Structure formats: structure tokens, C-alpha cells
mmCIF file of C-alpha atoms in Angstrom:
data_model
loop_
_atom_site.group_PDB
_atom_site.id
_atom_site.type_symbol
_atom_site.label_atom_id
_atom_site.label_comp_id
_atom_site.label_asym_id
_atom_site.label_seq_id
_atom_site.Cartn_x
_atom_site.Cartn_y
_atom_site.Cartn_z
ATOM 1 C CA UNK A 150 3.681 4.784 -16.641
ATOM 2 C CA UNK A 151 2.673 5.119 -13.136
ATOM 3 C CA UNK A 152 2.125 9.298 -13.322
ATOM 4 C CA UNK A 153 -0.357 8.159 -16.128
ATOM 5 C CA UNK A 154 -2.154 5.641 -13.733
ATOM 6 C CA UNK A 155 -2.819 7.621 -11.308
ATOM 7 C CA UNK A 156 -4.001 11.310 -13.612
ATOM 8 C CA UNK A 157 -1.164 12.732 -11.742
ATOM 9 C CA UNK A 158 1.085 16.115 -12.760
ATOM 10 C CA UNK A 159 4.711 15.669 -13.936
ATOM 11 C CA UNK A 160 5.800 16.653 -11.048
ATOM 12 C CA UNK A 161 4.938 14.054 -8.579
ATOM 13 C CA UNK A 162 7.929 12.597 -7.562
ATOM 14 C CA UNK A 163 8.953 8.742 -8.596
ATOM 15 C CA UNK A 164 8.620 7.544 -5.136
ATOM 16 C CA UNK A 165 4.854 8.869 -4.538
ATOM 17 C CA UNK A 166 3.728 8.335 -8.384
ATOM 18 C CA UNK A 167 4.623 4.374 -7.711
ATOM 19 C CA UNK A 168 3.078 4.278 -4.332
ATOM 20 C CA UNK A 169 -0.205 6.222 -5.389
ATOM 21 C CA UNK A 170 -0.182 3.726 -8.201
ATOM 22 C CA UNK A 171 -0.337 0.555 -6.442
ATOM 23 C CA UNK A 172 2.605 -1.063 -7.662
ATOM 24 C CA UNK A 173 6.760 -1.343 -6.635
ATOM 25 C CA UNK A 174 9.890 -0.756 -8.474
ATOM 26 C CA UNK A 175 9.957 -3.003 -11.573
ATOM 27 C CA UNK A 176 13.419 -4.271 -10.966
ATOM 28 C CA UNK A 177 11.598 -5.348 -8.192
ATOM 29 C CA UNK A 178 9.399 -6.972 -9.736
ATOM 30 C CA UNK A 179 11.987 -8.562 -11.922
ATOM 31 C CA UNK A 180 13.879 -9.685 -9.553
ATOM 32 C CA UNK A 181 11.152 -11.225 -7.814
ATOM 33 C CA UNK A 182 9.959 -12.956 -10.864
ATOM 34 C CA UNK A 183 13.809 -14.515 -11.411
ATOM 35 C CA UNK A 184 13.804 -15.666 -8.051
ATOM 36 C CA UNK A 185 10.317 -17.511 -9.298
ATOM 37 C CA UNK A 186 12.319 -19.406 -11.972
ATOM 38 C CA UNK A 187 15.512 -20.225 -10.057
ATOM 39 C CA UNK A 188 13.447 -21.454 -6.994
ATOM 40 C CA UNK A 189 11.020 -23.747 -9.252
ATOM 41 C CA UNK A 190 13.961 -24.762 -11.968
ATOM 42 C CA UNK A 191 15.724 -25.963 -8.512
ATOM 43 C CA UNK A 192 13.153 -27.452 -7.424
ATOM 44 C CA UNK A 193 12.107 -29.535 -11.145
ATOM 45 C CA UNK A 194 15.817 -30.395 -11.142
ATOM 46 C CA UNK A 195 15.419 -31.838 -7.191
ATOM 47 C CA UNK A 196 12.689 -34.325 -8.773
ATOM 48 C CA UNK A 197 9.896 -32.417 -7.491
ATOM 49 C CA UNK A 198 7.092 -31.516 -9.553
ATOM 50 C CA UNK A 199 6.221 -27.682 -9.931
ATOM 51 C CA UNK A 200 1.967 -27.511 -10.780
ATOM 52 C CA UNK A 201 0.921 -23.311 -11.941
ATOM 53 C CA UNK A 202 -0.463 -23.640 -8.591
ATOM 54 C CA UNK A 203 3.125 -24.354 -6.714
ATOM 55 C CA UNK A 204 4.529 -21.356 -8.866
ATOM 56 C CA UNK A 205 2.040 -19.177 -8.790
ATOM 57 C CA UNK A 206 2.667 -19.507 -4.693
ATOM 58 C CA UNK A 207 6.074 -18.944 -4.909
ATOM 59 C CA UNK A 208 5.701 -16.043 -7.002
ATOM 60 C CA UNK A 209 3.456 -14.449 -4.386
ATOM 61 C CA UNK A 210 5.766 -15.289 -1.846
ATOM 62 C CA UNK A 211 8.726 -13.028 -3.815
ATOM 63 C CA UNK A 212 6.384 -10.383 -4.217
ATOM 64 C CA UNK A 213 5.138 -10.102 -0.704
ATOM 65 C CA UNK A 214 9.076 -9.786 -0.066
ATOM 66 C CA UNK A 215 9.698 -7.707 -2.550
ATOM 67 C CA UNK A 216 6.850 -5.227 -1.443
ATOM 68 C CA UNK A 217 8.376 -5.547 2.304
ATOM 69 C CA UNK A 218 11.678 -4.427 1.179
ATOM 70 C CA UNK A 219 10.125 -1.632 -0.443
ATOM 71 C CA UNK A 220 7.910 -0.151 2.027
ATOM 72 C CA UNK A 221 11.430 -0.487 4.703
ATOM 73 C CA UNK A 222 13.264 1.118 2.136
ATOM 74 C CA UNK A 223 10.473 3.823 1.646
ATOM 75 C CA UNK A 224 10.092 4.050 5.557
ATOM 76 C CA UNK A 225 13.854 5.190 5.665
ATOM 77 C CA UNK A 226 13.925 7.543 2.753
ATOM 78 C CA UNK A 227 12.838 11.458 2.558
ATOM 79 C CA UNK A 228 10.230 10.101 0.639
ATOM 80 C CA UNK A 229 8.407 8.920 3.428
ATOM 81 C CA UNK A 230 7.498 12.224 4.654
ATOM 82 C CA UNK A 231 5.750 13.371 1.091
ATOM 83 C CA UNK A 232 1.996 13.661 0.899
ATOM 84 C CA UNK A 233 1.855 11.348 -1.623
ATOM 85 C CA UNK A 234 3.758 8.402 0.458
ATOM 86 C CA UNK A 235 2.906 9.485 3.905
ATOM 87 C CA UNK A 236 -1.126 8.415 3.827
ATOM 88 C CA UNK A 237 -0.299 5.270 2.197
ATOM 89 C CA UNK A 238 2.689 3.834 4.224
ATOM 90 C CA UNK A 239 0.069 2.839 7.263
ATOM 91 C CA UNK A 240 -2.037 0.971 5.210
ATOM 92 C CA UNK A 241 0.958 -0.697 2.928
ATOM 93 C CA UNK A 242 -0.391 -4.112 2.342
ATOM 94 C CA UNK A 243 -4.293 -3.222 2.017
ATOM 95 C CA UNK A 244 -3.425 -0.324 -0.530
ATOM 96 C CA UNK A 245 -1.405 -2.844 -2.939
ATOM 97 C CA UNK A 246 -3.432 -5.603 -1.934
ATOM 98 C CA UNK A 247 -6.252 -3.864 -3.915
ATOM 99 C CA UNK A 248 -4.385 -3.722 -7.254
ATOM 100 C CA UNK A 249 -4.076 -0.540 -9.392
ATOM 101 C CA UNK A 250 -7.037 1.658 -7.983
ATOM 102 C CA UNK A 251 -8.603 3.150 -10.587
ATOM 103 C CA UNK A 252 -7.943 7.025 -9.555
ATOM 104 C CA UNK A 253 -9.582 10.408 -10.675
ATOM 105 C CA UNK A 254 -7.316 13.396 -11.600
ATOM 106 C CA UNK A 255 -8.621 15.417 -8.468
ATOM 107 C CA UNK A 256 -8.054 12.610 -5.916
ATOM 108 C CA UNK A 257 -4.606 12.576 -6.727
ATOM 109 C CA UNK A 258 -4.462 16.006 -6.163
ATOM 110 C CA UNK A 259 -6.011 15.731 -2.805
ATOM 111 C CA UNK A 260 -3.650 12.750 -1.794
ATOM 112 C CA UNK A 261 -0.345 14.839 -3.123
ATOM 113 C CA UNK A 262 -0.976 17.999 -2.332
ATOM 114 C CA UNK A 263 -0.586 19.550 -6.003
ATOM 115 C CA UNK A 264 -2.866 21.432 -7.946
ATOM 116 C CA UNK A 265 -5.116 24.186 -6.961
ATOM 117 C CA UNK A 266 -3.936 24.315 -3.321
ATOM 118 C CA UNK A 267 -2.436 27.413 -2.435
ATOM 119 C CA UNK A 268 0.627 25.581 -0.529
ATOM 120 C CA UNK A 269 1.723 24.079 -3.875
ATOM 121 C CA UNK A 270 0.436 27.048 -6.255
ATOM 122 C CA UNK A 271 2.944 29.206 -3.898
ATOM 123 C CA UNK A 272 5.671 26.665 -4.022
ATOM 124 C CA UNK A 273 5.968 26.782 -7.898
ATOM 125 C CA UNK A 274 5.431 30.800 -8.049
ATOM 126 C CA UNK A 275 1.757 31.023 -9.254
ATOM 127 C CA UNK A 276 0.449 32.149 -6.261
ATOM 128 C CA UNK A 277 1.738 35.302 -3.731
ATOM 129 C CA UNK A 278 1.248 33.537 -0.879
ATOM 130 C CA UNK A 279 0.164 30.124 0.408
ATOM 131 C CA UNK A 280 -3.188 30.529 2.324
ATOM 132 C CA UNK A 281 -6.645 30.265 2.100
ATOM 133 C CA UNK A 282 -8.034 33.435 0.068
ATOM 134 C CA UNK A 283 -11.550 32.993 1.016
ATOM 135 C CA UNK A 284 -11.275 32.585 5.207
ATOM 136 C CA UNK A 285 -7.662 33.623 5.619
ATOM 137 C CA UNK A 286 -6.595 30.366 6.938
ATOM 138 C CA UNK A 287 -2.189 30.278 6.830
ATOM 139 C CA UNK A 288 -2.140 27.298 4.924
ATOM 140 C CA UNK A 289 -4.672 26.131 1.944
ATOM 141 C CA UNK A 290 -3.335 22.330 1.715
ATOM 142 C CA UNK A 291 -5.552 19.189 1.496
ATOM 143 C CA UNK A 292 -6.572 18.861 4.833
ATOM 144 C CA UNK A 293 -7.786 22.417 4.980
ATOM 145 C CA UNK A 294 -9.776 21.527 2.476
ATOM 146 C CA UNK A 295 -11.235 18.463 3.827
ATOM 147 C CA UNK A 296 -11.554 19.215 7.075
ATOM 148 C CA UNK A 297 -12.162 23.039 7.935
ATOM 149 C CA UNK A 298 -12.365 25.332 5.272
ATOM 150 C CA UNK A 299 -16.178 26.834 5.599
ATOM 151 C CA UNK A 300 -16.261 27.503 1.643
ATOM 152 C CA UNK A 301 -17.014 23.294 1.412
ATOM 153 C CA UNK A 302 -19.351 22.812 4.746
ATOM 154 C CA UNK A 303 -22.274 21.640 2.415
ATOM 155 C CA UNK A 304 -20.052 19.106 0.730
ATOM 156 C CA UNK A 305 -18.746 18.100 3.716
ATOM 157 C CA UNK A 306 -21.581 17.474 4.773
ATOM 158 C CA UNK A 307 -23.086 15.653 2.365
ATOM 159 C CA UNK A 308 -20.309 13.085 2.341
ATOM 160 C CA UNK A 309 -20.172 12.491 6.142
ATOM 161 C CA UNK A 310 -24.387 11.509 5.254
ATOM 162 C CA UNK A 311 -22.727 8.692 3.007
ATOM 163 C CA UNK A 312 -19.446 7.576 4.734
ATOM 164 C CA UNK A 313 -20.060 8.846 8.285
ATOM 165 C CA UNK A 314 -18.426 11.679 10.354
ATOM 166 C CA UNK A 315 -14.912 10.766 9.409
ATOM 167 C CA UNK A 316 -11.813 13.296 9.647
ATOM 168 C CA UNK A 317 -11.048 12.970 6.045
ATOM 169 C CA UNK A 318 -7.647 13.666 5.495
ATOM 170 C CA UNK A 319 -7.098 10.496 7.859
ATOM 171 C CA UNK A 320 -10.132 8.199 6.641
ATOM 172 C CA UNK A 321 -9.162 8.935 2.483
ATOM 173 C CA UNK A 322 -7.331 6.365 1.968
ATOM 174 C CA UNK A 323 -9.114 3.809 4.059
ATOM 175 C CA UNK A 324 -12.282 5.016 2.071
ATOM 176 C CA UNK A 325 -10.697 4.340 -1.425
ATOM 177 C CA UNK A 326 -9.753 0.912 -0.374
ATOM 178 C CA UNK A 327 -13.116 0.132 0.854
ATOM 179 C CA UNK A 328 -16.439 -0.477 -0.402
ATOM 180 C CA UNK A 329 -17.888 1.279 -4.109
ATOM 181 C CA UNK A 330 -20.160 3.371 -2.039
ATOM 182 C CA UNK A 331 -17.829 5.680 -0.066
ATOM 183 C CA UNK A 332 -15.423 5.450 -2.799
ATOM 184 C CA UNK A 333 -17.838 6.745 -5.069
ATOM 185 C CA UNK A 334 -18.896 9.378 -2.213
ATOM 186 C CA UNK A 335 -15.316 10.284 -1.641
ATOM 187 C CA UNK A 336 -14.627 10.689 -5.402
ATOM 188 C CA UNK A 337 -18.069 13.279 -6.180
ATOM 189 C CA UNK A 338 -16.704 14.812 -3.254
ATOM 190 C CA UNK A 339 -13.279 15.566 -4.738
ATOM 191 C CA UNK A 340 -14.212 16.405 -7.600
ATOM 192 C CA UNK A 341 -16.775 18.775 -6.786
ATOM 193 C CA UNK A 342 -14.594 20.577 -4.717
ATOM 194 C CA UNK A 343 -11.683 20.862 -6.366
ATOM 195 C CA UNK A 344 -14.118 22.151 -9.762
ATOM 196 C CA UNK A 345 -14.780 25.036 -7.496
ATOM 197 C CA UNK A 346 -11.186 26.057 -6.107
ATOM 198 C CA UNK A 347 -10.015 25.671 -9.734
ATOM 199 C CA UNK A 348 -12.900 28.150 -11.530
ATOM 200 C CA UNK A 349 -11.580 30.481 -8.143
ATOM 201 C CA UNK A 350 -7.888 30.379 -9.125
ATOM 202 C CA UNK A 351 -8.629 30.753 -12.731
ATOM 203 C CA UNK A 352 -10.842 34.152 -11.966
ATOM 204 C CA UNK A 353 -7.824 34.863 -9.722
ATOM 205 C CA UNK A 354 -5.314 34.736 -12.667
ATOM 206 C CA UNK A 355 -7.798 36.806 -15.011
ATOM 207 C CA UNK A 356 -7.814 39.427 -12.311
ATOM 208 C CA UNK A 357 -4.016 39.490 -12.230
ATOM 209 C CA UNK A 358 -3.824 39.826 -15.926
ATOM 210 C CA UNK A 359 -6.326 42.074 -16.293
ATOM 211 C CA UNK A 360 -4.441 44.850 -13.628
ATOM 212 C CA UNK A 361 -1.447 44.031 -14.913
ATOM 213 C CA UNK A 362 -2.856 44.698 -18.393
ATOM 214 C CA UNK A 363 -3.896 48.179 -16.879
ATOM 215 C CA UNK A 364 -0.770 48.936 -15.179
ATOM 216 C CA UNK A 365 0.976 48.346 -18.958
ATOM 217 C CA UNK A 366 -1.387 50.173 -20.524
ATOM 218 C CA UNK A 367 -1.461 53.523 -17.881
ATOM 219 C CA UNK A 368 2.723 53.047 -18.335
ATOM 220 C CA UNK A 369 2.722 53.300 -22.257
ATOM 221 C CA UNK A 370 0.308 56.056 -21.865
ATOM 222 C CA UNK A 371 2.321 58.116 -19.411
ATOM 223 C CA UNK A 372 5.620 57.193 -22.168
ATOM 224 C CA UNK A 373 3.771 58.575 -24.977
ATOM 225 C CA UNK A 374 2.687 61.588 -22.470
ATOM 226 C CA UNK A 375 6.638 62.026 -21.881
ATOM 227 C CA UNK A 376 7.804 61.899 -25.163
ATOM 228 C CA UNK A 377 5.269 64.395 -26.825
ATOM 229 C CA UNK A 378 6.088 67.170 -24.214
ATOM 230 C CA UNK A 379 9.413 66.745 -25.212
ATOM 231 C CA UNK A 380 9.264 66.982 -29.036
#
């Protein structure tokens, strides 16, 4: 459920699929919501009187525990050194605070690092190599993107005239938890970008099948070339 949320690929792990999506573990969740009842049958059964407004407190109050336990037990993982986890764990409270963010396809790429970068498109064997094919830069990851890679100046550019000079990869998710403007900024931005790193890799991939059509075709020939001299 939460991969569909957030647009993400398979592949996101649990941990960072939740997280981008707002939300904690549902046993969590369950939990929280059976300490609800317990708390406010206990308290009925006490001779107090339990108004939706009493519960509804008390619910909040497991769930702001709930999420505390959850970001500790994130802090402490592995998990909280993926892309996906890392950006968000600062701004814990204001990110699920906001509810389930309504997010594109390509900003979840940008926040965990899969898709058309060439760090991830190495790490799964579609690519030869990890960096930036256009300026040569050893890594192509998110905040190459963002930041420095001079194939995106004028879209930079144009989103520092909306949301200010901001080092992106640091500002993104304080961006998508702010006002409509610079989250609608932020998200032309993305998607823009990414459109043009994905047409790149796909002409990258016909290039690579089209040699390695040639290469099959010159070795068949040079076969056929074989076995007629020796007949």
C-alpha cells in the first residue's frame, strides 16, 4: 500500500516506502488504537465520562507515541542511513504531521535515489558505470542533479526565481511540506528534469542495442564466411 502512495518502484525498501508515505507500521497503529479502548473502557468503568472529544485526545496521544517509538527505532536501524529515510528523519513530526503528501512518481525518485540516476542504474546492472555521462561527474545521484550538474542550470534556475536560492537536496523536503507554491515549483522542477535524463538513458539503451545488434550481425556474417570456405 505505501509503494503505491508514494508512485514508488518495487524496490524501495519497507522502511523508506512507509516513511516517504507519511504513515508508521500498522501494528503500530493497532496497537495504538487498543491502547485507545483500554485507556477510555478504564476510564467509563472509573465513572468518568469519555466525550469523542476525550478519545479522540487520547488517541492522538498513542499515536504521537507510537510515531516516537518509530522514528527511535528507525534512528537505530540501517535504515536510517537510506535516501529514502535519511531526508525525512530531521523533520519527523512536520513530515507526518502533514498527512499522506500527495507525491509525483519523479519526486520519489529524487528523494530515493532510484530511477534514472546512474548510481542506482549501475547498482542493478543497467548501466557500466555510475557517473554523470554528460560532464563526467563520479557520481550521477540526486544531489548531482539538484545541485551541480550544468545539463539542468536553466531549471535550476528557474526554481531558485520561485523558492529562493536554496541547496536543494537539503531544502526538498522542507519545500514539500510547505506552502502550494514551492511545492508546485519543486514538483515542475522534478519532473522536468527527470523527463530529460530518462529520454537520455533510453537513447543510451537504443545505442547499446543497436551495436550490439551490429556486433551479432558482423559475427553471423564472419560464421557463414567460415563455413562456406570450408564446404
Amino acid at each position: 500500500m505505501a509503494i503505491r502512495i508514494i508512485r514508488g518502484y518495487r524496490t524501495i525498501s519497507y522502511d523508506a516506502a512507509l516513511t516517504l508515505a507519511g504513515t508508521i507500521p500498522y501494528d503500530m497503529v493497532a496497537n495504538a488504537d487498543a491502547e485507545t479502548y483500554y485507556l477510555a473502557r478504564h476510564l467509563r468503568m472509573s465513572g468518568h465520562e469519555t466525550s469523542k472529544a476525550l478519545i479522540k485526545q487520547l488517541r492522538d496521544l498513542a499515536l504521537k507515541r507510537a510515531s516516537h517509538s518509530r522514528k527511535a527505532e528507525l534512528e537505530a536501524s540501517s535504515s536510517a542511513h537510506k535516501r529514502g529515510v535519511k531526508k525525512l528523519l530531521p523533520l519527523w513530526d512536520s513530515w507526518l504531521a502533514k498527512g499522506t503528501l500527495t507525491l509525483s512518481y519523479r519526486i520519489t525518485q529524487v528523494l530515493s535515489g532510484h530511477g534514472c540516476f546512474g548510481e542506482y542504474l549501475h547498482r542493478i546492472g543497467a548501466e557500466e558505470h555510475p557517473g554523470c555521462h554528460e560532464y563526467g561527474a563520479a557520481l550521477n545521484y540526486p544531489q548531482h542533479t539538484l545541485e551541480s550538474c550544468p545539463s539542468f542550470e536553466q531549471q535550476r534556475l528557474t526554481l531558485q526565481h520561485c523558492v529562493g536560492p536554496l541547496i536543494l537536496s537539503e531544502a526538498l523536503v522542507k519545500t514539500l511540506i510547505g506552502n502550494d507554491l514551492e511545492r508546485s515549483a519543486v514538483s515542475l522542477f522534478c519532473d522536468e528534469v527527470l523527463k530529460i535524463k530518462e529520454t537520455k538513458e533510453m537513447e543510451r539503451k537504443k545505442a547499446t542495442l543497436s551495436r550490439k545488434a551490429r556486433r551479432e550481425i558482423r559475427t553471423r556474417t564472419r560464421r557463414q564466411q567460415r563455413l562456406n570456405n570450408t564446404t
